[in-house]
């Protein structure tokens, strides 16, 4: 009997302490999509030095100065491309429904956010994390990541510095007690 693959869309990936890639050290990733073709996610706990105001200075200077919302380093792929992960029913020029959330890549959402007309809860990133077919599955098998179902309050209500530990706690793990040292029996 054929079993269906266990894809992890709408899950968190928690970087293990022995993560060899510095770009993902201490990372918590929200998986927007995971299928046989690969996976795409956003790092949600690495704030950049930029704010929404900084982006608006370039895109719509007349709207800058209205919000200091943090922009996150979403991952190493296309770091110049913006993504807004958000809740709500409204759709924007370029939105993809992710089930419980929406991912928007068009500038109209940023303009609306500056005017107080955007989604109630939103996370802005530049760049994303991507995996080719089978790559994430191999990394999971090699214990590079832990996974757990994503929780809305961790995404949008906790300060970024608390998100990794909170996600690990949903698995009953204290991330701060994990070690990068491997033992031998």
Phi, psi and omega in degrees: 000131181279130175259147180280147180297153179262088181275152191247028174304139182067033174241162170265146167250128180252118180292130177285154183302335180271017179308121183278339182268110182303333181294339182244008178302129180060033183266147168238124184244135171266121180276111179282327183207138176211121182210185178298335181280344181142200183214155178220133180212172180237129172289126188246009181229020178239087180295144175268184176273004184258155173236172176302322177302319179298320178293318181293330176303326179274321188269321184208077185306331180294343181258354182289161180089006184257336184210140178255024182304133183292143171253134183259153170283101187283344180150171187279349182272129180048060184294351177268354182264134182263147178225139174238115175266123187209167175261184174101162183274332185294141177248152183245182184306319182228086181236143174239126178284130180249022185090256182286343181229174178230145176244122182240138181240004181266155185288342183299329179291324179294319177297317179295320179298321180295332181266006180076018182246013181274188179295154180297320181231126182209149177231125183255133176229156167247123182086171179209170176255136181225149178227141174282176180306124177079349184294312180295320179301320179293318178296322176295318179296331179272009179058036176281329182231151163255152176233150176206155177302139179289145176240129185306316184294328178292318180298312194247342187251337181271147171300148185304325181291346181259351188293316182299310180297321180295318178296317179297322180297333178295341176263002182080023184244137170265104185302327183293342180267352177288151182237156177269356180277136177259142178260164178229138179255000000 
